[in-house]
PDB file of C-alpha atoms and ligand atoms in Angstrom:
ATOM      1  CA  MET A   1       0.006  -0.001  -0.004  1.00 65.00           C
ATOM      2  CA  HIS A   2       1.685   3.200  -1.015  1.00 73.00           C
ATOM      3  CA  ASN A   3       0.097   5.462   1.579  1.00 93.00           C
ATOM      4  CA  GLU A   4       1.571   3.283   4.369  1.00 96.00           C
ATOM      5  CA  HIS A   5       4.897   4.080   5.996  1.00 97.00           C
ATOM      6  CA  TRP A   6       7.084   2.918   8.884  1.00 98.00           C
ATOM      7  CA  VAL A   7       7.700   5.355  11.702  1.00 98.00           C
ATOM      8  CA  PHE A   8      10.368   4.481  14.280  1.00 98.00           C
ATOM      9  CA  GLY A   9       9.785   5.306  17.934  1.00 98.00           C
ATOM     10  CA  TYR A  10      12.663   5.594  20.432  1.00 98.00           C
ATOM     11  CA  GLY A  11      11.037   7.751  23.135  1.00 97.00           C
ATOM     12  CA  SER A  12       7.474   8.647  23.936  1.00 96.00           C
ATOM     13  CA  LEU A  13       6.330   6.869  20.764  1.00 97.00           C
ATOM     14  CA  ILE A  14       7.155   3.640  22.588  1.00 98.00           C
ATOM     15  CA  PHE A  15       5.024   4.219  25.665  1.00 96.00           C
ATOM     16  CA  ARG A  16       2.441   6.788  24.534  1.00 95.00           C
ATOM     17  CA  VAL A  17       0.775   5.398  21.434  1.00 96.00           C
ATOM     18  CA  ASP A  18      -2.085   7.776  20.752  1.00 94.00           C
ATOM     19  CA  PHE A  19      -2.303   7.123  16.997  1.00 96.00           C
ATOM     20  CA  PRO A  20      -3.720   4.277  14.921  1.00 97.00           C
ATOM     21  CA  TYR A  21      -1.261   1.791  13.439  1.00 98.00           C
ATOM     22  CA  ILE A  22      -1.551  -1.256  11.216  1.00 97.00           C
ATOM     23  CA  LYS A  23       1.168  -3.286  12.969  1.00 97.00           C
ATOM     24  CA  LYS A  24       4.187  -2.748  15.172  1.00 97.00           C
ATOM     25  CA  GLN A  25       7.528  -4.514  15.306  1.00 97.00           C
ATOM     26  CA  PRO A  26      10.668  -4.009  17.406  1.00 97.00           C
ATOM     27  CA  ALA A  27      13.365  -2.434  15.246  1.00 98.00           C
ATOM     28  CA  SER A  28      16.621  -0.523  15.431  1.00 98.00           C
ATOM     29  CA  ILE A  29      18.392   2.190  13.539  1.00 98.00           C
ATOM     30  CA  THR A  30      22.128   2.721  13.214  1.00 97.00           C
ATOM     31  CA  GLY A  31      24.280   5.767  13.867  1.00 97.00           C
ATOM     32  CA  TRP A  32      22.256   7.331  16.661  1.00 98.00           C
ATOM     33  CA  SER A  33      22.130   7.343  20.483  1.00 98.00           C
ATOM     34  CA  ARG A  34      19.103   8.199  22.650  1.00 98.00           C
ATOM     35  CA  ARG A  35      19.831  11.107  24.977  1.00 98.00           C
ATOM     36  CA  PHE A  36      17.796  13.335  27.347  1.00 98.00           C
ATOM     37  CA  TRP A  37      19.295  16.423  25.680  1.00 98.00           C
ATOM     38  CA  GLN A  38      16.187  18.076  24.222  1.00 97.00           C
ATOM     39  CA  GLY A  39      14.199  20.723  26.069  1.00 97.00           C
ATOM     40  CA  SER A  40      10.442  20.307  26.361  1.00 96.00           C
ATOM     41  CA  HIS A  41       8.478  23.542  26.423  1.00 94.00           C
ATOM     42  CA  ASP A  42       5.070  22.050  25.660  1.00 90.00           C
ATOM     43  CA  HIS A  43       4.792  18.569  27.194  1.00 93.00           C
ATOM     44  CA  ARG A  44       7.080  17.974  30.225  1.00 95.00           C
ATOM     45  CA  GLY A  45       8.071  21.553  30.950  1.00 95.00           C
ATOM     46  CA  LEU A  46       7.212  25.146  30.106  1.00 96.00           C
ATOM     47  CA  PRO A  47       8.848  27.745  27.867  1.00 93.00           C
ATOM     48  CA  HIS A  48      10.503  29.489  30.855  1.00 95.00           C
ATOM     49  CA  ALA A  49      11.279  26.173  32.594  1.00 97.00           C
ATOM     50  CA  PRO A  50      11.727  23.467  29.971  1.00 97.00           C
ATOM     51  CA  GLY A  51      11.838  19.803  30.974  1.00 98.00           C
ATOM     52  CA  ARG A  52      14.180  17.285  29.360  1.00 98.00           C
ATOM     53  CA  VAL A  53      13.075  14.639  26.848  1.00 98.00           C
ATOM     54  CA  VAL A  54      14.889  12.378  24.441  1.00 98.00           C
ATOM     55  CA  THR A  55      16.339  13.088  21.082  1.00 98.00           C
ATOM     56  CA  LEU A  56      18.841  11.205  18.949  1.00 98.00           C
ATOM     57  CA  ILE A  57      22.455  12.263  18.788  1.00 98.00           C
ATOM     58  CA  GLU A  58      24.688  11.197  15.881  1.00 97.00           C
ATOM     59  CA  SER A  59      26.906   8.318  16.993  1.00 97.00           C
ATOM     60  CA  PRO A  60      28.577   6.585  14.080  1.00 98.00           C
ATOM     61  CA  GLY A  61      28.026   2.825  14.129  1.00 96.00           C
ATOM     62  CA  GLU A  62      25.901   2.810  17.303  1.00 97.00           C
ATOM     63  CA  PRO A  63      22.554   1.003  17.190  1.00 97.00           C
ATOM     64  CA  CYS A  64      19.469   2.502  18.801  1.00 98.00           C
ATOM     65  CA  ALA A  65      16.645   0.042  19.465  1.00 98.00           C
ATOM     66  CA  GLY A  66      12.988   0.963  19.644  1.00 98.00           C
ATOM     67  CA  MET A  67       9.579   0.159  18.132  1.00 98.00           C
ATOM     68  CA  ALA A  68       8.510   0.603  14.518  1.00 98.00           C
ATOM     69  CA  TYR A  69       4.867   1.263  13.604  1.00 98.00           C
ATOM     70  CA  ARG A  70       3.306   0.782  10.192  1.00 98.00           C
ATOM     71  CA  VAL A  71       1.011   3.795   9.808  1.00 98.00           C
ATOM     72  CA  LYS A  72      -1.127   5.517   7.219  1.00 97.00           C
ATOM     73  CA  GLU A  73       0.266   8.790   5.910  1.00 95.00           C
ATOM     74  CA  ASP A  74      -2.236  10.970   7.780  1.00 95.00           C
ATOM     75  CA  VAL A  75      -0.767   9.844  11.148  1.00 96.00           C
ATOM     76  CA  PHE A  76       2.206  12.147  10.393  1.00 95.00           C
ATOM     77  CA  GLU A  77      -0.067  15.187  10.642  1.00 93.00           C
ATOM     78  CA  HIS A  78      -0.903  14.217  14.214  1.00 94.00           C
ATOM     79  CA  LEU A  79       2.718  13.378  15.073  1.00 94.00           C
ATOM     80  CA  ASP A  80       4.081  16.568  13.466  1.00 90.00           C
ATOM     81  CA  HIS A  81       1.794  18.550  15.766  1.00 90.00           C
ATOM     82  CA  ARG A  82       2.546  16.436  18.822  1.00 86.00           C
ATOM     83  CA  GLU A  83       6.319  16.667  18.266  1.00 79.00           C
ATOM     84  CA  LYS A  84       6.466  20.271  17.045  1.00 83.00           C
ATOM     85  CA  ASN A  85       8.899  21.405  19.760  1.00 86.00           C
ATOM     86  CA  GLY A  86      12.099  21.247  17.683  1.00 93.00           C
ATOM     87  CA  TYR A  87      11.749  17.852  16.000  1.00 95.00           C
ATOM     88  CA  ARG A  88      11.844  17.166  12.294  1.00 95.00           C
ATOM     89  CA  ARG A  89      11.274  14.043  10.255  1.00 96.00           C
ATOM     90  CA  VAL A  90      14.366  12.185   8.993  1.00 97.00           C
ATOM     91  CA  ASP A  91      14.244   9.183   6.661  1.00 97.00           C
ATOM     92  CA  THR A  92      16.436   6.270   7.677  1.00 97.00           C
ATOM     93  CA  ALA A  93      16.793   2.498   7.339  1.00 98.00           C
ATOM     94  CA  LEU A  94      15.001   0.398   9.958  1.00 98.00           C
ATOM     95  CA  HIS A  95      16.479  -2.972  10.859  1.00 98.00           C
ATOM     96  CA  PHE A  96      14.038  -5.649  12.086  1.00 97.00           C
ATOM     97  CA  ASP A  97      14.792  -8.585  14.341  1.00 89.00           C
ATOM     98  CA  ASP A  98      14.344 -11.088  11.471  1.00 91.00           C
ATOM     99  CA  GLY A  99      17.237  -9.413   9.604  1.00 95.00           C
ATOM    100  CA  SER A 100      15.059  -7.547   7.129  1.00 97.00           C
ATOM    101  CA  LYS A 101      15.465  -3.814   6.388  1.00 98.00           C
ATOM    102  CA  GLN A 102      12.888  -1.174   5.385  1.00 97.00           C
ATOM    103  CA  GLU A 103      12.872   2.585   4.871  1.00 98.00           C
ATOM    104  CA  GLY A 104      11.243   4.518   7.678  1.00 98.00           C
ATOM    105  CA  THR A 105      10.896   7.916   9.294  1.00 97.00           C
ATOM    106  CA  VAL A 106      12.139   9.058  12.704  1.00 97.00           C
ATOM    107  CA  TYR A 107      11.627  12.341  14.533  1.00 97.00           C
ATOM    108  CA  ILE A 108      14.890  13.969  15.531  1.00 97.00           C
ATOM    109  CA  ALA A 109      15.549  17.214  17.382  1.00 97.00           C
ATOM    110  CA  GLU A 110      18.880  18.316  16.017  1.00 96.00           C
ATOM    111  CA  VAL A 111      21.588  20.127  17.957  1.00 96.00           C
ATOM    112  CA  ASP A 112      20.760  23.477  16.294  1.00 96.00           C
ATOM    113  CA  ASN A 113      17.047  23.545  17.202  1.00 96.00           C
ATOM    114  CA  TYR A 114      15.795  26.331  19.474  1.00 94.00           C
ATOM    115  CA  ALA A 115      14.856  23.970  22.343  1.00 95.00           C
ATOM    116  CA  PHE A 116      18.069  21.905  22.412  1.00 97.00           C
ATOM    117  CA  LEU A 117      19.703  21.770  25.842  1.00 97.00           C
ATOM    118  CA  GLY A 118      22.578  19.411  25.205  1.00 98.00           C
ATOM    119  CA  ALA A 119      24.800  17.295  27.413  1.00 98.00           C
ATOM    120  CA  ALA A 120      25.141  17.684  31.186  1.00 98.00           C
ATOM    121  CA  PRO A 121      26.340  15.419  33.990  1.00 98.00           C
ATOM    122  CA  LEU A 122      23.789  12.618  34.619  1.00 98.00           C
ATOM    123  CA  ASP A 123      23.072  13.745  38.182  1.00 97.00           C
ATOM    124  CA  GLU A 124      22.210  17.237  36.895  1.00 98.00           C
ATOM    125  CA  ILE A 125      19.952  15.867  34.194  1.00 98.00           C
ATOM    126  CA  ALA A 126      18.222  13.612  36.767  1.00 98.00           C
ATOM    127  CA  ALA A 127      17.661  16.536  39.160  1.00 98.00           C
ATOM    128  CA  HIS A 128      16.347  18.665  36.289  1.00 98.00           C
ATOM    129  CA  ILE A 129      13.876  15.894  35.309  1.00 98.00           C
ATOM    130  CA  ALA A 130      12.832  15.268  38.931  1.00 97.00           C
ATOM    131  CA  ASN A 131      11.922  18.953  39.295  1.00 96.00           C
ATOM    132  CA  SER A 132      10.160  19.605  35.990  1.00 97.00           C
ATOM    133  CA  SER A 133       6.591  19.255  34.795  1.00 97.00           C
ATOM    134  CA  GLY A 134       4.358  20.565  32.040  1.00 96.00           C
ATOM    135  CA  PRO A 135       0.949  20.169  30.394  1.00 95.00           C
ATOM    136  CA  SER A 136       1.498  16.448  29.660  1.00 94.00           C
ATOM    137  CA  GLY A 137       2.570  15.659  33.229  1.00 96.00           C
ATOM    138  CA  HIS A 138       5.623  15.236  35.420  1.00 97.00           C
ATOM    139  CA  ASN A 139       8.915  14.934  33.565  1.00 98.00           C
ATOM    140  CA  ILE A 140       9.966  12.027  35.849  1.00 97.00           C
ATOM    141  CA  ASP A 141       6.939  10.022  34.710  1.00 97.00           C
ATOM    142  CA  TYR A 142       8.164  10.322  31.086  1.00 97.00           C
ATOM    143  CA  LEU A 143      11.618   9.057  32.183  1.00 98.00           C
ATOM    144  CA  LEU A 144      10.265   6.164  34.322  1.00 98.00           C
ATOM    145  CA  GLU A 145       7.705   5.110  31.701  1.00 98.00           C
ATOM    146  CA  LEU A 146      10.391   5.057  29.039  1.00 98.00           C
ATOM    147  CA  ASP A 147      12.739   3.095  31.302  1.00 98.00           C
ATOM    148  CA  ILE A 148      10.037   0.467  32.010  1.00 98.00           C
ATOM    149  CA  ALA A 149       8.966   0.282  28.355  1.00 98.00           C
ATOM    150  CA  LEU A 150      12.568  -0.280  27.217  1.00 98.00           C
ATOM    151  CA  LYS A 151      13.093  -2.980  29.883  1.00 98.00           C
ATOM    152  CA  ASN A 152       9.856  -4.695  28.817  1.00 98.00           C
ATOM    153  CA  LEU A 153      11.175  -4.786  25.272  1.00 97.00           C
ATOM    154  CA  GLY A 154      14.492  -6.211  26.479  1.00 98.00           C
ATOM    155  CA  ILE A 155      16.331  -3.065  25.344  1.00 97.00           C
ATOM    156  CA  GLU A 156      19.327  -2.073  27.448  1.00 97.00           C
ATOM    157  CA  ASP A 157      20.038   1.646  27.529  1.00 98.00           C
ATOM    158  CA  SER A 158      22.367   2.667  30.322  1.00 98.00           C
ATOM    159  CA  HIS A 159      21.768   6.445  29.775  1.00 98.00           C
ATOM    160  CA  VAL A 160      18.044   5.938  30.443  1.00 98.00           C
ATOM    161  CA  SER A 161      18.353   3.353  33.229  1.00 98.00           C
ATOM    162  CA  GLU A 162      21.038   5.323  35.104  1.00 98.00           C
ATOM    163  CA  LEU A 163      18.899   8.480  34.920  1.00 98.00           C
ATOM    164  CA  ALA A 164      15.837   6.583  36.155  1.00 98.00           C
ATOM    165  CA  LYS A 165      17.804   5.285  39.151  1.00 98.00           C
ATOM    166  CA  LEU A 166      19.150   8.734  40.006  1.00 98.00           C
ATOM    167  CA  ALA A 167      15.793  10.470  39.560  1.00 98.00           C
ATOM    168  CA  ARG A 168      14.027   7.861  41.714  1.00 97.00           C
ATOM    169  CA  ASN A 169      16.568   8.420  44.485  1.00 95.00           C
ATOM    170  CA  ILE A 170      15.964  12.157  44.362  1.00 95.00           C
ATOM    171  CA  THR A 171      12.156  11.857  44.592  1.00 89.00           C
ATOM    172  CA  ASP A 172      12.407   9.194  47.354  1.00 86.00           C
ATOM    173  CA  GLN A 173      14.400  11.662  49.445  1.00 77.00           C
ATOM    174  CA  ASN A 174      11.774  14.419  49.052  1.00 65.00           C
TER     175      ASN A 174
HETATM  176  C1  BEZ B   1       9.968   8.930  19.481  1.00 56.54           C
HETATM  177  O1  BEZ B   1       9.610   8.253  20.439  1.00 56.54           O
HETATM  178  O2  BEZ B   1      10.353   8.387  18.455  1.00 56.54           O
HETATM  179  C2  BEZ B   1       9.950  10.383  19.571  1.00 56.54           C
HETATM  180  C3  BEZ B   1      10.587  10.996  20.603  1.00 56.54           C
HETATM  181  C4  BEZ B   1      10.594  12.386  20.677  1.00 56.54           C
HETATM  182  C5  BEZ B   1       9.922  13.104  19.711  1.00 56.54           C
HETATM  183  C6  BEZ B   1       9.310  12.455  18.664  1.00 56.54           C
HETATM  184  C7  BEZ B   1       9.322  11.106  18.598  1.00 56.54           C
END
């Protein structure tokens, strides 16, 4: 069907699936790492106090595992609106667990976008997340839901799991 496409989810698209899809399959892309380096002005923070959400950072040769969804073209309208805070669509190859490969689309917030926050020590990122919230809820819920969703898929991501551990410790102390 030529109005069907693959879209690759590596962040909230894994645990917040508010769009129709035809099928989903675990997949990975190559050359990118998931990092909590993007500011969120509209979901997990506010323009004057952005939260931190994931984007992909160029990392030659590195795999990034997530979930691919087969969607009709009109789903992109919804996702473009939902992910309007600095993300743009990038076409890339998706690798499936059975060894097959298909073209797909991924939303990436690049380093030159207006909401990009960039790297920081993990304990600072965890504290930032533990103390942020926005119209879509607490920033820590985004982090913990992503951590659980990745673990349920058998995906190991030490950046995410370390942050989840640190942020949990901060909120347990409060
Ligand atoms: C994703 O889960 O693929 C995603 C993350 C952030 C923005 C857009 C999409």
